[in-house]
Amino acid sequence: MSRARQRSRATAALCAAAMLTGLAACGSDSDKPQLNWYINPDGQDTLAAIAERCSTDAYDINIQLLPASATDQRTQLARRLAAQDGSTDLMSLDPVFVAEFANAGWLEEFPDDVASQVVDDDVLQGAADTVTWEDGVFAAPQWANTQVVWYRKSLAEAAGLDMEQPVTWDAIIDAAADNNGTVGVQANRYEAYTVWINAMVLGAGGDIVSNTEAGRDAQVDIDSDAGRAAAEVIAKLASSEARQPDFTVSNEGTSLGRMFPEDPEAAGGAGEFMLNWTFVYKNYEDSVSEEEFADLGWARYPQTIEGEDSRPPIGGIDIGVGAYSQNTDLAMEAAVCMTDVEAQTALAVNDGLMPARESAYDSDELQEAYDPSLLELFRVSIEEGGPRPKSAFYSQISSAVQSVWHSPAAVDPAVTPQESSEFLRDVLDGRRLL
Amino acid sequence: MSVSTAPAATKHRKEPVVLSDRARAENRLGMRLVAPAVVLMLIVTAFPMLRALYLSFTNYSMTAPDSSEFVGASNYVTALTDPLFWQVTGNTVFIMIVTVAVELVVGFAFAMVMHRVIFARGIIRTSILIPYGIITVVSGFAWQFAFSNNNGFVNAWLPFLDDSFNWFEQYGSAISAIMVSEIWKTTPFMSLLLLAGLATISEDMLEAAKVDGASWWQRLFRVILPNMRGAIMVAILFRALDAYRIFDNIFVMTAGAQGTESVSFLTYRQVIEQFQLGIGSALSVLLFLSVLVVAFLIVKIFRVDLGAARQES
């Protein structure tokens, strides 16, 4: 190699090195680690305040916004984590994603000392159940969601239904049908339909699947008396006068308007019994007259079988720490702070996102913002609620159930649970497409 | 075959003898210069394809990486024996045939306009080509709003339809809306390719036909179209392959509801929504193969036609 060529190579190498150090210098204006926290759009302002409060001298928490739909949130996080992205430090996770992500190796397991802080005796059982996978704790519950029966007191009165006592699905469907009322549910072909079916199957003492930690080899249990009991409720509502006009495509939002219709005559209703999440209270508080609001009642999720305790659905958000994060220790420290009682109380008061910690329910702010009996109902529902199947294949299980059980108008207790069981088995074994 | 390979082999053997040292050195330099590009191409194209092929023989799921097993051809068996696969394939072929047929006719009309227009040629050509410049997802959203029964204009424009008619509620109307968006978006591309074909036809030939007393239709079917076979084949081939891979419009307008899924969409759902890379890869390999089949069939059909045309003349 000629000397001239050697010289030019050396110069090029020097230039490259200079550029690299220049870039590195740009990237490290401050040595303080920046933790990225991917949040979903609920309660952004409060979450920003929590991020600021939980930032310390050792690190700053930066908020990154995820898309609005749960499916898109899951896809975006999965894309980053599958690519072993080191900048995904903290993430807000829907409870059903925890098992999937933990099993994929995308979530850092919380060491015992941290785990005992984020899932202590103060955390409600239903919420605590959502963050464990194969005996390890993989996330910290930040807020919890649950469903209750929202109803018009006048409608229940007209039907002679004592809502102080546990009610059954049969009772509210009959009461609504006989009194010009309706029953609002989520029966479109989407995730919330699985939530409804799952809650009813759990309420009848069964499971959609069990031994879920076996992955594809999980046991499919939906073809059971519990599965048939759930199918009976759906079939009964589908053929009842209490069915809402958009029954087969109904979602969380569509039945809201039927509780206090602008024109009750035209809506043909005296209101409804609506199964819906906790946000309903704040929704009506701001949008209906005082008189109407005083007529709003709430009760525990209906029993599938009379005398057997219902298992209300559990939702909410858990905070996970990315397995490829450069600062997992700091991220866990941040997760502990982000899920403390102060943070959970703020989310509940400002945004109607209910606490996963029992002590938050006793705080003065919360007692002031909500009716105490409603707070107690939420607390008990979360404590005694039932999770959706915790499986690395949850998405497939959910889609397979929807595929057979939709349309709800075609659900037949004698056929649907069995068909659903066979299809689910085939899907898990890779013999059918979804 | 042996007859055709023998001279090539002989020629190949002779080459080194003919080449000078300088030419050989240049060849070597050339090879060294293209080597990085070749390696890069292999990494970015061959590697993912081979990886997809490998994954298609496993039941790999992103959420259960430890339980991944080699399952042989079972993913292919599952896909090819599942009615869902054939339903989406039928759907895709239907969309391909209808959109390409409509685009061919409309695109040809546009090409004639662009070719013959004398007045405001630039503006007319540009306005015909505008839809093709719009991103497919954007045009999907635009047409979704247009067909919406809340704020769309389509229901208001069609007197035989009720204003509350929901286009996306049943298969027939939903797939029509998707195809309208697809046709609107890609007809300009078709007409651009056909315009290139039109430009190659000599005016003398048309003039001669006119002098011989051929009518406008006769000139179109006897002179213009036969001479454009090459351009038409390219246009149909490009658009058919494109249409077979339809994804964006379905994703935006129905998300696959009411049975409007295409093969690409089914593959997307397995891989991105369900994280099932095994069966998803098998589907993408099947998609790749079916695109090859479509290409082969189109080339084959047109060759036969070209041969027949030659015999006629």
XYZ file of C-alpha atoms in Angstrom:
747
model
C 0.000 0.000 0.000
C 1.410 3.389 -0.977
C 2.226 5.953 1.646
C -0.242 8.424 0.133
C -3.052 5.884 0.375
C -2.104 5.052 3.973
C -2.200 8.706 4.846
C -5.611 9.242 3.323
C -6.991 6.198 5.188
C -5.615 7.475 8.454
C -7.203 10.855 7.836
C -10.553 9.246 7.065
C -10.392 7.167 10.250
C -9.599 10.264 12.286
C -12.503 12.158 10.756
C -14.842 9.265 11.494
C -13.630 9.066 15.081
C -14.068 12.815 15.508
C -17.592 12.625 14.127
C -18.480 9.757 16.426
C -17.206 11.498 19.541
C -18.982 14.639 18.422
C -22.238 12.738 18.136
C -21.669 10.984 21.435
C -21.079 14.329 23.090
C -24.351 15.598 21.609
C -26.149 12.581 22.995
C -24.861 12.978 26.518
C -25.521 16.585 27.396
C -26.409 15.350 30.827
C -25.335 12.136 32.502
C -28.672 11.838 34.262
C -30.539 8.781 32.938
C -33.791 9.513 31.129
C -36.452 6.856 31.717
C -39.093 6.541 29.003
C -42.566 5.697 30.242
C -45.018 4.625 27.550
C -48.494 5.606 28.708
C -51.951 5.087 27.229
C -54.050 8.210 26.710
C -56.204 7.926 29.889
C -55.457 10.643 32.462
C -52.474 12.155 30.661
C -52.226 15.303 32.778
C -52.254 13.378 36.033
C -49.722 10.894 34.670
C -47.463 13.786 33.635
C -47.687 15.175 37.160
C -46.880 11.726 38.588
C -43.875 11.427 36.249
C -42.613 14.792 37.418
C -43.118 14.010 41.086
C -41.407 10.624 40.768
C -38.375 11.998 38.880
C -35.433 12.257 41.275
C -31.877 13.555 41.306
C -30.877 10.155 39.935
C -33.206 10.050 36.902
C -35.930 11.837 34.965
C -39.099 10.190 33.721
C -40.162 11.142 30.197
C -43.673 10.407 29.019
C -44.223 8.810 25.606
C -47.780 8.440 24.371
C -49.165 5.151 23.038
C -52.100 4.925 20.574
C -55.685 4.982 21.867
C -56.775 1.406 21.174
C -55.530 -1.459 23.350
C -54.652 -3.542 20.274
C -52.486 -0.765 18.854
C -50.831 -0.198 22.236
C -49.970 -3.871 22.444
C -48.621 -3.931 18.886
C -46.453 -0.868 19.348
C -44.937 -2.083 22.612
C -44.403 -5.578 21.204
C -42.614 -4.159 18.174
C -40.183 -2.268 20.387
C -39.662 -5.103 22.835
C -39.260 -7.785 20.173
C -36.493 -5.609 18.731
C -34.907 -5.500 22.216
C -35.327 -1.742 22.455
C -33.199 -0.417 25.307
C -35.162 2.816 25.601
C -38.434 1.175 26.687
C -37.960 1.527 30.435
C -41.483 1.708 31.824
C -44.817 0.891 30.231
C -48.491 1.071 31.083
C -49.936 -2.357 30.359
C -53.477 -3.627 30.112
C -53.621 -6.531 32.631
C -54.094 -9.180 29.926
C -50.797 -8.203 28.304
C -48.747 -8.951 31.430
C -48.774 -12.741 31.004
C -48.089 -12.492 27.269
C -45.211 -10.054 27.678
C -43.717 -11.779 30.721
C -43.720 -15.151 28.991
C -42.064 -13.598 25.934
C -39.219 -12.411 28.182
C -40.004 -8.748 27.538
C -40.692 -7.760 31.151
C -38.106 -7.599 33.910
C -39.202 -9.642 36.903
C -39.447 -7.560 40.087
C -36.959 -8.800 42.699
C -38.537 -9.872 45.989
C -37.829 -6.628 47.849
C -39.485 -4.523 45.124
C -42.262 -7.061 44.553
C -43.197 -6.898 48.205
C -43.596 -3.127 47.867
C -45.755 -3.099 44.735
C -47.932 -6.083 45.702
C -48.363 -5.830 49.447
C -51.409 -6.472 51.622
C -52.811 -3.075 50.687
C -53.268 -4.076 47.023
C -56.726 -5.485 46.253
C -56.645 -9.184 45.394
C -58.197 -8.880 41.933
C -55.586 -6.290 40.913
C -52.698 -8.181 42.542
C -53.642 -11.312 40.576
C -53.117 -9.505 37.284
C -49.379 -8.844 37.728
C -48.123 -12.329 38.550
C -46.908 -14.888 36.066
C -45.424 -18.277 37.007
C -45.021 -17.218 40.653
C -43.092 -14.064 39.765
C -44.245 -10.434 39.912
C -43.787 -8.731 36.534
C -45.610 -5.427 36.973
C -47.045 -3.043 39.543
C -50.809 -2.355 39.648
C -51.383 1.364 39.099
C -55.122 1.562 38.832
C -57.907 -0.978 38.647
C -61.126 -1.069 36.740
C -64.210 -3.156 37.249
C -67.777 -3.455 36.082
C -70.958 -2.961 38.093
C -74.662 -2.842 37.226
C -75.713 0.757 36.609
C -79.477 1.183 36.672
C -82.430 3.551 37.039
C -83.739 3.264 40.594
C -87.223 3.999 39.251
C -86.995 1.077 36.826
C -85.857 -1.356 39.526
C -88.631 -0.082 41.775
C -91.257 -0.551 39.077
C -90.034 -4.103 38.621
C -90.096 -4.728 42.364
C -86.438 -5.683 42.311
C -84.528 -5.319 45.565
C -81.133 -4.158 44.369
C -79.735 -4.237 47.907
C -79.669 -8.015 47.528
C -77.527 -9.800 44.916
C -79.362 -9.961 41.590
C -79.106 -12.508 38.801
C -78.886 -11.978 35.043
C -82.294 -13.639 34.721
C -83.812 -11.198 37.185
C -82.555 -8.029 35.495
C -83.443 -9.266 31.997
C -87.001 -10.110 33.134
C -87.326 -6.879 35.110
C -86.232 -4.785 32.139
C -88.358 -6.678 29.625
C -91.527 -6.401 31.753
C -91.111 -2.695 32.421
C -90.211 -1.213 29.061
C -86.540 -1.089 30.021
C -83.452 -2.615 28.410
C -80.212 -4.338 29.414
C -76.987 -2.819 28.100
C -73.973 -5.071 27.486
C -70.904 -5.248 25.200
C -71.761 -7.770 22.489
C -69.898 -6.514 19.450
C -67.251 -8.880 18.105
C -64.343 -7.514 20.113
C -62.349 -8.020 23.285
C -65.072 -6.709 25.626
C -67.413 -9.485 24.448
C -64.865 -11.997 25.771
C -64.802 -9.999 29.017
C -68.571 -10.473 29.343
C -68.493 -14.199 28.550
C -65.501 -14.741 30.860
C -67.183 -12.972 33.793
C -70.329 -15.066 33.400
C -68.400 -18.339 33.096
C -66.342 -17.459 36.208
C -69.559 -16.469 37.989
C -70.940 -19.947 37.350
C -67.864 -21.507 38.921
C -66.096 -22.453 35.687
C -63.268 -21.265 33.445
C -62.807 -20.704 29.738
C -59.384 -22.350 30.036
C -57.375 -23.598 32.996
C -53.750 -24.592 33.578
C -52.899 -21.627 31.369
C -49.220 -21.658 32.253
C -48.917 -24.745 30.027
C -49.301 -22.402 27.039
C -50.674 -24.281 24.035
C -51.387 -27.286 26.261
C -53.738 -25.359 28.530
C -56.932 -27.184 29.358
C -60.015 -25.946 27.537
C -62.961 -25.935 29.953
C -65.607 -23.843 28.242
C -67.682 -26.893 27.300
C -69.089 -27.211 30.813
C -72.157 -26.394 32.864
C -70.633 -22.977 33.511
C -70.167 -22.406 29.775
C -73.760 -23.458 29.149
C -75.001 -21.163 31.932
C -73.231 -18.227 30.270
C -74.673 -19.191 26.885
C -78.149 -19.357 28.412
C -77.880 -15.757 29.616
C -76.753 -14.552 26.188
C -79.470 -16.530 24.405
C -82.101 -15.250 26.826
C -81.103 -11.614 26.368
C -80.836 -12.039 22.585
C -84.464 -13.188 22.363
C -85.779 -10.847 25.041
C -87.675 -7.578 24.766
C -84.896 -6.130 26.912
C -82.367 -6.465 24.109
C -81.092 -3.086 22.928
C -81.498 -2.197 19.235
C -77.760 -2.364 18.540
C -77.310 -5.503 20.666
C -75.028 -7.422 18.259
C -72.690 -4.457 17.735
C -73.046 -2.834 21.155
C -70.011 -1.478 22.990
C -69.200 0.480 26.155
C -70.421 3.726 24.632
C -73.551 2.726 22.748
C -75.756 1.954 25.733
C -74.858 5.118 27.681
C -77.587 7.126 25.942
C -80.352 4.687 26.881
C -80.075 5.311 30.616
C -81.465 8.844 30.397
C -82.847 9.152 26.850
C -83.597 12.679 25.654
C -86.956 11.486 24.422
C -87.991 8.493 26.568
C -91.126 7.927 24.470
C -89.186 7.613 21.226
C -86.455 5.567 22.877
C -89.218 3.297 24.125
C -87.569 2.944 27.470
C -87.781 3.589 31.151
C -84.008 3.425 31.276
C -81.848 0.358 31.574
C -79.732 -2.010 33.599
C -76.282 -1.452 32.148
C -73.151 -3.505 32.719
C -70.308 -1.099 32.357
C -67.007 0.143 33.794
C -66.391 2.646 36.562
C -66.187 5.704 34.274
C -69.999 5.809 34.017
C -70.472 7.715 37.297
C -68.377 10.732 36.276
C -69.852 10.558 32.786
C -73.430 11.042 34.029
C -72.476 13.390 36.868
C -71.438 15.921 34.266
C -74.085 15.287 31.610
C -77.536 14.721 33.168
C -79.843 16.740 35.376
C -79.566 16.512 39.164
C -82.927 14.777 39.330
C -81.888 12.149 36.814
C -78.525 11.703 38.480
C -80.294 11.059 41.788
C -82.166 8.225 40.029
C -78.886 6.495 39.067
C -78.279 3.339 41.054
C -75.438 0.831 41.199
C -75.139 -2.757 42.310
C -72.731 -5.621 42.165
C -72.247 -7.537 38.900
C -75.162 -9.963 38.450
C -74.911 -13.619 39.413
C -74.889 -16.137 36.578
C -76.405 -18.739 38.893
C -78.616 -17.712 41.773
C -76.802 -17.916 45.077
C -73.329 -18.207 43.553
C -71.158 -15.093 43.966
C -70.497 -13.142 40.777
C -66.917 -12.509 39.647
C -66.863 -8.966 38.206
C -64.379 -8.315 35.375
C -61.039 -6.732 36.270
C -59.320 -4.160 34.109
C -57.026 -1.239 34.779
C -53.355 -0.581 34.157
C -50.198 -2.242 35.454
C -46.734 -0.706 35.163
C -44.108 -3.014 33.677
C -40.338 -2.558 33.366
C -38.740 -3.389 30.002
C -36.350 -6.345 30.083
C -33.942 -4.575 27.727
C -33.952 -1.268 29.609
C -30.496 0.109 30.428
C -31.755 1.164 33.848
C -33.996 -1.568 35.219
C -33.161 -0.784 38.858
C -34.025 2.874 38.463
C -37.150 1.979 36.481
C -38.359 -0.245 39.316
C -37.695 2.484 41.825
C -39.796 4.765 39.617
C -42.552 2.112 39.295
C -42.854 1.922 43.084
C -43.325 5.686 43.266
C -45.700 5.825 40.286
C -48.034 3.303 41.887
C -48.075 4.657 45.444
C -51.263 5.714 47.243
C -50.753 9.372 46.345
C -50.547 8.585 42.618
C -53.562 6.278 42.738
C -55.682 8.776 44.660
C -54.839 11.521 42.148
C -55.804 9.292 39.195
C -59.131 8.417 40.850
C -60.060 11.978 41.805
C -58.950 13.658 38.559
C -59.725 11.004 35.991
C -62.067 8.439 37.526
C -59.427 5.695 37.308
C -60.036 3.618 40.424
C -57.237 2.706 42.844
C -55.747 -0.768 43.096
C -54.767 0.006 46.711
C -57.313 -0.382 49.492
C -56.035 2.544 51.544
C -56.623 4.963 48.669
C -60.370 4.279 48.954
C -60.320 5.644 52.494
C -58.671 8.929 51.535
C -60.706 12.071 52.194
C -60.357 13.285 48.594
C -61.864 10.114 47.195
C -64.651 9.949 49.760
C -65.531 13.493 48.749
C -65.402 12.854 44.990
C -67.566 9.713 45.024
C -70.586 8.373 46.817
C -69.114 6.251 49.659
C -71.389 3.299 48.860
C -70.149 3.320 45.261
C -66.539 3.411 46.424
C -67.217 0.422 48.631
C -68.851 -1.412 45.709
C -65.835 -0.733 43.483
C -63.456 -1.884 46.217
C -65.310 -5.143 46.830
C -65.739 -5.802 43.102
C -61.992 -5.439 42.514
C -61.179 -7.491 45.592
C -63.464 -10.356 44.565
C -63.322 -9.963 40.783
C -62.052 -12.533 38.331
C -59.221 -12.115 35.829
C -59.387 -13.014 32.162
C -57.367 -16.130 31.268
C -53.711 -15.454 32.102
C -51.967 -17.010 29.141
C -49.193 -16.314 26.666
C -51.864 -17.126 24.066
C -54.560 -14.844 25.484
C -55.046 -12.991 22.230
C -55.751 -16.250 20.405
C -58.056 -17.494 23.157
C -60.036 -14.267 23.111
C -60.341 -14.178 19.310
C -61.299 -17.861 19.162
C -64.080 -17.346 21.716
C -65.448 -14.306 19.878
C -65.301 -16.168 16.603
C -67.731 -18.879 17.763
C -69.895 -16.900 20.209
C -70.587 -14.052 17.799
C -73.235 -13.257 16.726
C -74.849 -13.381 20.189
C -78.218 -13.813 18.505
C -77.067 -17.241 17.300
C -75.737 -18.482 20.639
C -77.306 -21.829 21.564
C -76.492 -23.292 25.003
C -76.691 -26.813 23.605
C -74.215 -26.201 20.802
C -72.080 -23.067 21.279
C -69.935 -24.071 24.309
C -69.060 -27.396 22.699
C -68.274 -25.847 19.313
C -66.260 -23.141 21.031
C -64.280 -25.737 22.973
C -63.396 -27.722 19.848
C -62.434 -24.609 17.903
C -60.309 -23.263 20.757
C -58.489 -26.596 21.065
C -57.793 -26.603 17.312
C -56.563 -23.006 17.377
C -54.181 -23.661 20.289
C -52.876 -26.760 18.533
C -52.302 -24.788 15.339
C -54.902 -26.724 13.354
C -57.167 -23.796 12.561
C -56.678 -20.215 11.415
C -58.215 -17.297 13.221
C -32.088 -28.248 -24.323
C -28.688 -29.785 -24.984
C -28.566 -28.084 -28.376
C -29.025 -24.690 -26.815
C -26.610 -25.179 -23.939
C -23.734 -26.544 -26.001
C -22.864 -23.324 -27.865
C -23.261 -21.297 -24.694
C -20.816 -23.582 -22.897
C -18.346 -23.370 -25.740
C -18.650 -19.633 -25.758
C -18.142 -19.580 -22.007
C -14.954 -21.644 -22.289
C -13.557 -19.340 -24.917
C -14.023 -16.179 -22.878
C -10.871 -16.295 -20.720
C -8.759 -16.779 -23.804
C -10.206 -13.685 -25.442
C -9.865 -11.463 -22.368
C -6.753 -9.407 -21.989
C -5.029 -8.921 -18.635
C -6.416 -5.455 -18.436
C -9.964 -6.647 -19.106
C -9.628 -9.323 -16.464
C -8.323 -6.814 -13.947
C -11.249 -4.567 -14.760
C -13.640 -7.482 -14.283
C -12.128 -8.191 -10.909
C -12.374 -4.553 -9.928
C -15.960 -4.503 -11.110
C -16.786 -7.540 -9.019
C -15.120 -6.022 -5.991
C -17.042 -2.803 -6.491
C -20.426 -4.500 -6.675
C -19.653 -6.997 -3.903
C -20.830 -4.722 -1.042
C -24.094 -4.096 -2.873
C -24.590 -7.806 -3.498
C -23.875 -8.638 0.140
C -26.238 -5.891 1.277
C -28.958 -7.166 -1.059
C -28.522 -10.682 0.306
C -28.796 -9.410 3.867
C -31.854 -7.249 3.336
C -33.793 -9.474 0.938
C -32.570 -13.053 1.014
C -32.161 -13.284 4.776
C -35.728 -12.290 5.713
C -37.110 -14.556 3.002
C -35.097 -17.542 4.157
C -35.958 -16.767 7.766
C -39.664 -16.628 6.901
C -39.311 -19.966 5.130
C -37.624 -21.452 8.187
C -40.207 -20.001 10.584
C -43.026 -21.389 8.468
C -41.921 -24.886 9.482
C -42.202 -24.088 13.193
C -45.054 -23.160 15.539
C -43.096 -20.132 16.775
C -45.125 -17.663 18.791
C -43.507 -14.415 19.915
C -45.134 -14.676 23.332
C -43.988 -18.257 23.893
C -40.508 -18.420 22.353
C -39.445 -21.336 24.544
C -42.160 -23.668 23.340
C -41.284 -23.271 19.664
C -41.108 -26.610 17.855
C -40.369 -27.826 14.359
C -43.723 -28.910 12.968
C -42.798 -29.726 9.376
C -45.389 -28.787 6.784
C -48.255 -28.737 9.242
C -48.712 -24.950 9.033
C -49.166 -25.298 5.273
C -51.621 -28.147 5.778
C -53.535 -26.038 8.315
C -53.686 -23.058 5.982
C -54.588 -25.005 2.866
C -57.293 -27.074 4.570
C -58.884 -24.176 6.441
C -62.013 -22.748 4.818
C -61.007 -19.289 6.043
C -57.888 -19.348 3.858
C -59.900 -20.201 0.753
C -62.523 -17.633 1.614
C -59.940 -14.833 1.833
C -58.181 -16.107 -1.294
C -61.482 -16.022 -3.190
C -62.094 -12.561 -1.862
C -58.658 -11.372 -2.961
C -59.053 -12.829 -6.463
C -62.493 -11.219 -6.724
C -61.090 -7.805 -5.762
C -58.191 -8.283 -8.186
C -60.360 -9.212 -11.170
C -62.980 -6.507 -10.659
C -60.566 -3.657 -9.915
C -58.147 -4.511 -12.732
C -60.994 -4.889 -15.244
C -62.547 -1.548 -14.312
C -59.168 0.159 -14.176
C -58.246 -1.167 -17.603
C -61.330 0.342 -19.224
C -61.327 3.625 -17.311
C -57.549 3.879 -17.440
C -57.584 3.410 -21.196
C -60.165 6.174 -21.577
C -57.988 8.460 -19.466
C -54.923 7.503 -21.501
C -56.750 8.444 -24.715
C -57.731 11.777 -23.191
C -54.187 12.473 -22.053
C -52.813 11.398 -25.443
C -55.195 13.413 -27.606
C -55.806 16.485 -25.516
C -54.480 19.656 -27.070
C -55.996 22.293 -24.816
C -54.635 22.663 -21.226
C -52.674 19.456 -21.635
C -50.550 19.961 -18.514
C -53.474 20.649 -16.194
C -55.576 17.761 -17.523
C -52.711 15.285 -17.304
C -51.827 16.437 -13.795
C -55.397 16.284 -12.516
C -55.824 12.748 -13.842
C -52.640 11.667 -12.082
C -53.330 13.338 -8.707
C -55.064 10.348 -6.998
C -51.991 8.200 -7.613
C -49.881 10.720 -5.712
C -52.011 10.299 -2.602
C -50.930 7.782 -0.003
C -53.225 4.715 -0.013
C -54.017 4.989 3.707
C -55.074 8.614 3.210
C -57.296 7.738 0.251
C -58.745 4.878 2.342
C -59.710 7.302 5.084
C -61.056 9.824 2.566
C -63.350 7.209 1.000
C -64.331 5.840 4.395
C -65.564 9.316 5.323
C -67.233 9.663 1.935
C -69.179 6.414 2.448
C -69.954 7.135 6.105
C -73.654 7.424 6.954
C -72.894 10.168 9.462
C -70.901 12.695 7.503
C -70.335 11.183 4.065
C -71.650 12.491 0.760
C -72.137 9.223 -1.137
C -75.553 8.442 0.372
C -76.723 11.975 -0.369
C -75.588 11.694 -3.980
C -77.273 8.378 -4.632
C -81.024 9.011 -4.842
C -81.969 5.329 -4.491
C -80.196 5.019 -1.129
C -81.446 5.936 2.286
C -79.249 8.536 4.022
C -78.734 6.184 6.958
C -77.503 3.296 4.769
C -74.405 1.813 6.379
C -71.988 0.737 3.644
C -69.740 -1.145 6.034
C -72.446 -3.287 7.626
C -72.635 -6.055 5.031
C -70.233 -7.774 2.670
C -71.502 -6.563 -0.697
C -71.520 -2.870 0.027
C -68.369 -2.971 2.173
C -66.324 -4.711 -0.506
C -67.723 -2.287 -3.117
C -66.563 0.684 -1.048
C -63.106 -0.864 -0.723
C -62.919 -1.480 -4.455
C -64.060 2.057 -5.304
C -61.222 3.433 -3.181
C -58.737 1.052 -4.792
C -59.910 1.881 -8.310
C -59.870 5.633 -7.670
C -56.360 5.427 -6.291
C -54.669 3.292 -8.948
C -56.490 3.988 -12.223
C -54.025 6.832 -12.962
C -51.134 4.368 -12.725
C -52.885 2.125 -15.233
C -53.519 5.054 -17.563
C -49.886 6.163 -17.294
C -48.692 2.741 -18.449
C -51.278 2.666 -21.248
C -50.318 6.198 -22.307
C -46.775 4.967 -22.867
C -48.211 2.213 -25.096
C -50.389 4.662 -27.013
C -47.409 6.899 -27.701
C -45.643 4.076 -29.543
C -48.382 3.689 -32.162
C -47.407 5.473 -35.328
C -49.756 8.123 -36.634
C -49.053 6.917 -40.202
C -50.649 3.594 -39.447
C -53.784 5.256 -38.077
C -53.823 7.660 -41.009
C -53.596 4.737 -43.445
C -56.476 2.968 -41.716
C -58.511 6.151 -41.908
C -57.797 6.502 -45.637
C -58.874 2.867 -46.101
C -62.219 3.855 -44.595
C -61.882 2.250 -41.138
C -64.317 3.634 -38.575
C -63.209 4.909 -35.160
C -64.114 1.588 -33.513
C -62.358 -0.392 -36.227
C -59.223 1.692 -35.765
C -59.435 1.126 -32.011
C -59.917 -2.637 -32.144
C -57.931 -3.466 -35.286
C -55.019 -1.032 -35.062
C -54.579 0.584 -31.650
C -55.309 -2.282 -29.247
C -53.385 -5.045 -31.124
C -50.362 -2.789 -31.264
C -50.608 -2.061 -27.573
C -50.623 -5.657 -26.361
C -47.210 -5.305 -24.745
C -48.210 -2.180 -22.834
C -51.575 -3.686 -21.825
C -49.871 -6.822 -20.567
C -47.440 -4.822 -18.471
C -50.259 -2.661 -17.116
C -52.441 -5.660 -16.207
C -49.501 -7.564 -14.733
C -48.367 -4.691 -12.536
C -51.852 -3.839 -11.329
C -52.961 -7.434 -10.819
C -49.940 -8.182 -8.638
C -50.529 -4.968 -6.747
C -54.239 -5.709 -6.321
C -53.523 -9.235 -5.099
C -51.513 -7.762 -2.247
C -54.315 -5.338 -1.260
C -54.049 -4.364 2.401
C -54.261 -0.643 3.229
C -57.824 0.033 2.076
C -59.170 -3.020 3.916
C -57.198 -2.132 7.040
C -58.580 1.402 7.106
C -62.140 0.878 5.886
C -63.341 -2.370 7.501
C -60.369 -3.888 9.375
C -61.437 -7.158 7.752
C -64.989 -7.140 9.148
C -67.938 -8.628 7.184
C -65.628 -11.114 5.454
C -63.673 -8.462 3.553
C -60.249 -9.834 4.499
C -57.557 -10.353 1.871
C -54.684 -12.822 2.046
C -52.312 -9.999 3.077
C -54.684 -8.967 5.847
C -55.023 -12.511 7.159
C -51.220 -12.803 7.203
C -50.958 -9.462 9.012
C -53.422 -10.610 11.652
C -51.547 -13.839 12.359
C -48.176 -12.125 12.635
C -48.907 -8.699 14.112
C -52.093 -9.254 16.111
C -51.687 -12.859 17.204
C -47.851 -12.891 17.290
C -47.985 -16.318 15.579
C -44.865 -16.086 13.433
C -44.993 -19.763 12.412
C -48.391 -19.878 10.732
C -48.011 -16.213 9.700
C -44.781 -17.008 7.851
C -46.431 -19.982 6.165
C -49.198 -17.652 4.982
C -46.687 -15.104 3.705
C -44.863 -17.836 1.785
C -48.218 -18.910 0.301
C -48.942 -15.278 -0.560
C -45.555 -15.028 -2.298
C -46.200 -18.232 -4.245
C -49.684 -17.166 -5.268
C -48.332 -13.846 -6.538
C -45.900 -15.859 -8.679
C -48.799 -17.981 -9.962
C -50.807 -14.878 -10.852
C -47.814 -13.401 -12.677
C -47.215 -16.688 -14.518
C -50.860 -16.997 -15.547
C -51.052 -13.455 -16.893
C -47.833 -13.807 -18.877
C -49.000 -17.163 -20.165
C -52.460 -15.952 -21.209
C -51.081 -12.959 -23.032
C -48.434 -14.956 -24.844
C -51.117 -17.246 -26.194
C -53.092 -14.247 -27.339
C -50.063 -12.681 -28.950
C -49.371 -15.899 -30.842
C -52.965 -16.071 -31.995
C -52.814 -12.472 -33.112
C -49.739 -13.190 -35.179
C -51.407 -16.172 -36.885
C -54.408 -14.045 -37.703
C -52.285 -11.471 -39.441
